[in-house]
Tab-separated table of C-alpha atoms and ligand atoms in Angstrom:
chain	number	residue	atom	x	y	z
A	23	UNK	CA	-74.745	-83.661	-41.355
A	24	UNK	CA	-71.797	-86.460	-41.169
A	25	UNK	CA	-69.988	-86.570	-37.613
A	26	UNK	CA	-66.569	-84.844	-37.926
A	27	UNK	CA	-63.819	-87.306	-38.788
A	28	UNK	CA	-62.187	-88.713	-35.627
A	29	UNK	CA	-58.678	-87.145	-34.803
A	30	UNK	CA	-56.329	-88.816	-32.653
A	31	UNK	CA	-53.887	-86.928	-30.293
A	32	UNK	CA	-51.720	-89.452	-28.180
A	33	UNK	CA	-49.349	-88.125	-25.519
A	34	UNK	CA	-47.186	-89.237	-23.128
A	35	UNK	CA	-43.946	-86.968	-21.822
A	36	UNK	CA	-41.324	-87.236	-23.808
A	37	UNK	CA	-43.079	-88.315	-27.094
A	38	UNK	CA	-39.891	-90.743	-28.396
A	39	UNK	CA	-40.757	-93.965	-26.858
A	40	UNK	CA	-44.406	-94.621	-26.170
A	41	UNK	CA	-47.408	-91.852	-28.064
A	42	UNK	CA	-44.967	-92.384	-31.164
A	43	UNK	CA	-45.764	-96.352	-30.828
A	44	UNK	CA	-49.217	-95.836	-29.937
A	45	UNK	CA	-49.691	-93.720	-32.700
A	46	UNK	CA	-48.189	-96.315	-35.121
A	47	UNK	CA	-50.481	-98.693	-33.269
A	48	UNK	CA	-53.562	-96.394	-33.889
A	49	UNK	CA	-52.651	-96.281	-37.886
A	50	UNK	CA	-52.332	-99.515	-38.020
A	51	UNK	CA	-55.285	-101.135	-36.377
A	52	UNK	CA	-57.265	-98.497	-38.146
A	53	UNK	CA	-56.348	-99.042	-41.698
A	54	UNK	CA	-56.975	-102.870	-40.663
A	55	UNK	CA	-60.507	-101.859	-39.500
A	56	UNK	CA	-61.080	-99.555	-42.802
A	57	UNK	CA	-61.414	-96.576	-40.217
A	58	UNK	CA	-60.692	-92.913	-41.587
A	59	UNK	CA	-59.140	-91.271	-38.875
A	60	UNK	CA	-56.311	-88.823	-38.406
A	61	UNK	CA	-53.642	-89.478	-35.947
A	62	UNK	CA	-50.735	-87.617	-34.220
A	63	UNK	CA	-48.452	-87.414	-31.025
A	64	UNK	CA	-46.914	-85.106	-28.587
A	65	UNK	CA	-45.454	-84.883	-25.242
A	66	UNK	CA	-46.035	-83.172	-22.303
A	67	UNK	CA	-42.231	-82.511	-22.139
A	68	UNK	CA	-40.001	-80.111	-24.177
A	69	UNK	CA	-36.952	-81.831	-23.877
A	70	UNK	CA	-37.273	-84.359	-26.932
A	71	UNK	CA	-39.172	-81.413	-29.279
A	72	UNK	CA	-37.480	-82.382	-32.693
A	73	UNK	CA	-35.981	-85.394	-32.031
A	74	UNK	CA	-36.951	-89.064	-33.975
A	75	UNK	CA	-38.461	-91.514	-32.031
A	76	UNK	CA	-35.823	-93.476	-29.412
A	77	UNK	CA	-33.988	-95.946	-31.483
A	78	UNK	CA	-35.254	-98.756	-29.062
A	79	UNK	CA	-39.264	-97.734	-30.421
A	80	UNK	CA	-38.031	-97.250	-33.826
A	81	UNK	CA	-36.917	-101.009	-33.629
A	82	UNK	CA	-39.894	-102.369	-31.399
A	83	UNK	CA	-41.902	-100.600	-34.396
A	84	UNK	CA	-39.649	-101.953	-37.223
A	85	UNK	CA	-39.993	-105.763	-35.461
A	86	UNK	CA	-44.078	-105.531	-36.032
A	87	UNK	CA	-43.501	-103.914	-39.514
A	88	UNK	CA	-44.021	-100.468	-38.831
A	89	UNK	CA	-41.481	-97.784	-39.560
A	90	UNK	CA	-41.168	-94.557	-37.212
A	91	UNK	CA	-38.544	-92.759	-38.168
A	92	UNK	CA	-39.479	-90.421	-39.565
A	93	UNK	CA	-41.706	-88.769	-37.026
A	94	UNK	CA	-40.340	-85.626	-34.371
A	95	UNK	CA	-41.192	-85.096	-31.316
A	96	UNK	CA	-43.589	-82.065	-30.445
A	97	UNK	CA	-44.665	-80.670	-27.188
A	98	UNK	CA	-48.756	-80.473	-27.002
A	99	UNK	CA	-50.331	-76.954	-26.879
A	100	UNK	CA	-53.407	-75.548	-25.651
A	101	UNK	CA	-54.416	-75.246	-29.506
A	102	UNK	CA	-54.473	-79.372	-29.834
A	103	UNK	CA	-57.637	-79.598	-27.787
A	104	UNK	CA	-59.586	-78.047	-30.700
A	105	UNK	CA	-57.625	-79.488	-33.689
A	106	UNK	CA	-57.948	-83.182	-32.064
A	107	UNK	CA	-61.654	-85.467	-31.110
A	108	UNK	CA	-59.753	-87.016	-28.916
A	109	UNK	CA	-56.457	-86.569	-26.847
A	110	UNK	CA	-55.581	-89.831	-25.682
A	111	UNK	CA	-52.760	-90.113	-22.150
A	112	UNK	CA	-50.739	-92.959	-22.000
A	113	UNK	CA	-50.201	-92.735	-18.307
A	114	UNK	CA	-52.168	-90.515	-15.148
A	115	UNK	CA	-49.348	-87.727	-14.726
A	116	UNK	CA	-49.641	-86.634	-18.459
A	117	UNK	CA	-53.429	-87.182	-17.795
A	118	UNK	CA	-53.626	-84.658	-15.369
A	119	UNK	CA	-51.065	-82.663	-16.842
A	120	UNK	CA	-53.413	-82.671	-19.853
A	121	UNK	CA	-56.956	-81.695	-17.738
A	122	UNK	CA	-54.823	-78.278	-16.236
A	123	UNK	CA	-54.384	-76.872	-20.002
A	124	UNK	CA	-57.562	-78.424	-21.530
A	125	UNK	CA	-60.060	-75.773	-23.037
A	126	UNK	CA	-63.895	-76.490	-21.397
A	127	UNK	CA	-65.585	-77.511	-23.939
A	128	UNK	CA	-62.531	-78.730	-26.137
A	129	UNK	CA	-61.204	-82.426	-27.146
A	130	UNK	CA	-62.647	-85.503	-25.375
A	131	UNK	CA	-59.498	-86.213	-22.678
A	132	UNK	CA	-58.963	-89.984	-21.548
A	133	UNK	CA	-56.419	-92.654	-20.712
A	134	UNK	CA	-55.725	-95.077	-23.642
A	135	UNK	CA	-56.782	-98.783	-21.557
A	136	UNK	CA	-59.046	-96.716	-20.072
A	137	UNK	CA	-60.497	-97.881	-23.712
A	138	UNK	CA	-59.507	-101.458	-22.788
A	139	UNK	CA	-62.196	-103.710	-20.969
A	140	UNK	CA	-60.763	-104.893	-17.153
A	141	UNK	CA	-57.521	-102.681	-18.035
A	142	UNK	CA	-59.389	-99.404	-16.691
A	143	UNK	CA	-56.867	-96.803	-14.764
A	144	UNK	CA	-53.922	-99.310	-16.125
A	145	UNK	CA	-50.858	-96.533	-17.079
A	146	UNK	CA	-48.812	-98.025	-20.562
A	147	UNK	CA	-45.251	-97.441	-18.372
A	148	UNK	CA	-42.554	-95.727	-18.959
A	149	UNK	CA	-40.132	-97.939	-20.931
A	150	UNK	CA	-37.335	-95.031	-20.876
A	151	UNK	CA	-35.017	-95.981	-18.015
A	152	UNK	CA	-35.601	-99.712	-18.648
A	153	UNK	CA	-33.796	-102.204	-21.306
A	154	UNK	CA	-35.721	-103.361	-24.905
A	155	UNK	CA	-38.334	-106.475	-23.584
A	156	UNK	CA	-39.919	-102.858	-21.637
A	157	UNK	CA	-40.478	-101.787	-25.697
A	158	UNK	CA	-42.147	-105.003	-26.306
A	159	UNK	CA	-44.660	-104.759	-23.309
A	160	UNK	CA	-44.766	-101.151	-24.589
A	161	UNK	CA	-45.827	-102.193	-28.326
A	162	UNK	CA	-48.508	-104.781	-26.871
A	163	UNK	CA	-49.981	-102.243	-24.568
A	164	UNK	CA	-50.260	-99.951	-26.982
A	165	UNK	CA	-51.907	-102.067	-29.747
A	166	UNK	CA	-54.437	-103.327	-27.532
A	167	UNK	CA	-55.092	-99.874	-26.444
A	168	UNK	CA	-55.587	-98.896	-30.350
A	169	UNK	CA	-57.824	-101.872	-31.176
A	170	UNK	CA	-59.813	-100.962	-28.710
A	171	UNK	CA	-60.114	-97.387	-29.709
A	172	UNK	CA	-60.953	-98.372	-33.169
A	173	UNK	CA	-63.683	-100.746	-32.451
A	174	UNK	CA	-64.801	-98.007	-29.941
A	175	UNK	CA	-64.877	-94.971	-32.876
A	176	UNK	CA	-66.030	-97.441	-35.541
A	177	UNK	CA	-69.079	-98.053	-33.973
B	1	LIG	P1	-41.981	-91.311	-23.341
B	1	LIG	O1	-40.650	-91.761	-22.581
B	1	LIG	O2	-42.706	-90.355	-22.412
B	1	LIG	O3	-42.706	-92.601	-23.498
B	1	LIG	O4	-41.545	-90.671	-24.640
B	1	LIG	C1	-39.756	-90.851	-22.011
B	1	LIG	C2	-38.824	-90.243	-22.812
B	1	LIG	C3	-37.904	-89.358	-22.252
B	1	LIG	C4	-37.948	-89.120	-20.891
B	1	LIG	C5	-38.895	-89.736	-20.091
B	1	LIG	C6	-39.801	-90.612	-20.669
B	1	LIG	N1	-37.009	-88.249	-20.316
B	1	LIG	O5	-37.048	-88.069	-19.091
B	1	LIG	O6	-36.177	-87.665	-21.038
């Protein structure tokens, strides 16, 4: 029997600035790597459900030839832990927001440079409230979080 195909939930809180990037990251590295995998995003938050991506992501993502746009913003649900392999936080409060709704049983739960050697219990922050070089810290973090996730589920 083949393993089931590896599905990719990233989440942060609002889910315009930094699981949208992440999972651009994720699609990229893994179409570089020749890994089929599925990949999506979400917040822990309401507030953004619907909205595109922040305009400062959607241009951090343009810059490294990736185009957002077109994804919305979605709050997580209980239900994720059993459609996703893997539900990926990109900081410890949506981490632990994540473990109080998490079936037993359900979706391996981590933080993404958790996947990152030496970066263990490293949060990607929260580029919100800051100006656009916090998008471009963002968009490294993120892709080495990614590569590292793909070498990890490639093995
Ligand atoms: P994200 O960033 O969690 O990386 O999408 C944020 C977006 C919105 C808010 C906070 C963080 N907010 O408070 O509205």
């Amino acid at each position: 029997m083949s393993a089931r195909k590896p599905a990719i939930l990233f989440v942060c809180l609002g889910n315009i600035c930094r699981s949208p990037l992440a999972e651009a990251a994720f699609r990229a590295e893994a179409a570089r790597a020749g890994l089929d995998a599925e990949a999506d995003s979400a917040g822990t938050g309401h507030w953004h459900a619907g909205e595109p991506p922040d305009r400062r992501a959607q241009a951090v993502a343009r810059r490294n030839g990736v185009d957002i746009s077109g994804l919305r913003a979605r709050q997580v649900e209980r239900a994720d832990f059993d459609r996703f392999s893997h539900v990926v936080a990109l900081d410890r409060d949506n981490l632990a927001a994540l473990e109080r709704i998490r079936p037993e049983g359900s979706a391996e739960l981590s933080l993404l440079l958790d996947h990152v050697p030496g970066r263990a219990g490293e949060p990607v922050a929260d580029p919100y409230y800051g100006g656009d070089e916090g998008f471009d810290r963002t968009w490294a973090d993120v892709t080495a979080g990614a590569r590292a996730l793909v070498s990890k589920l490639g093995r």
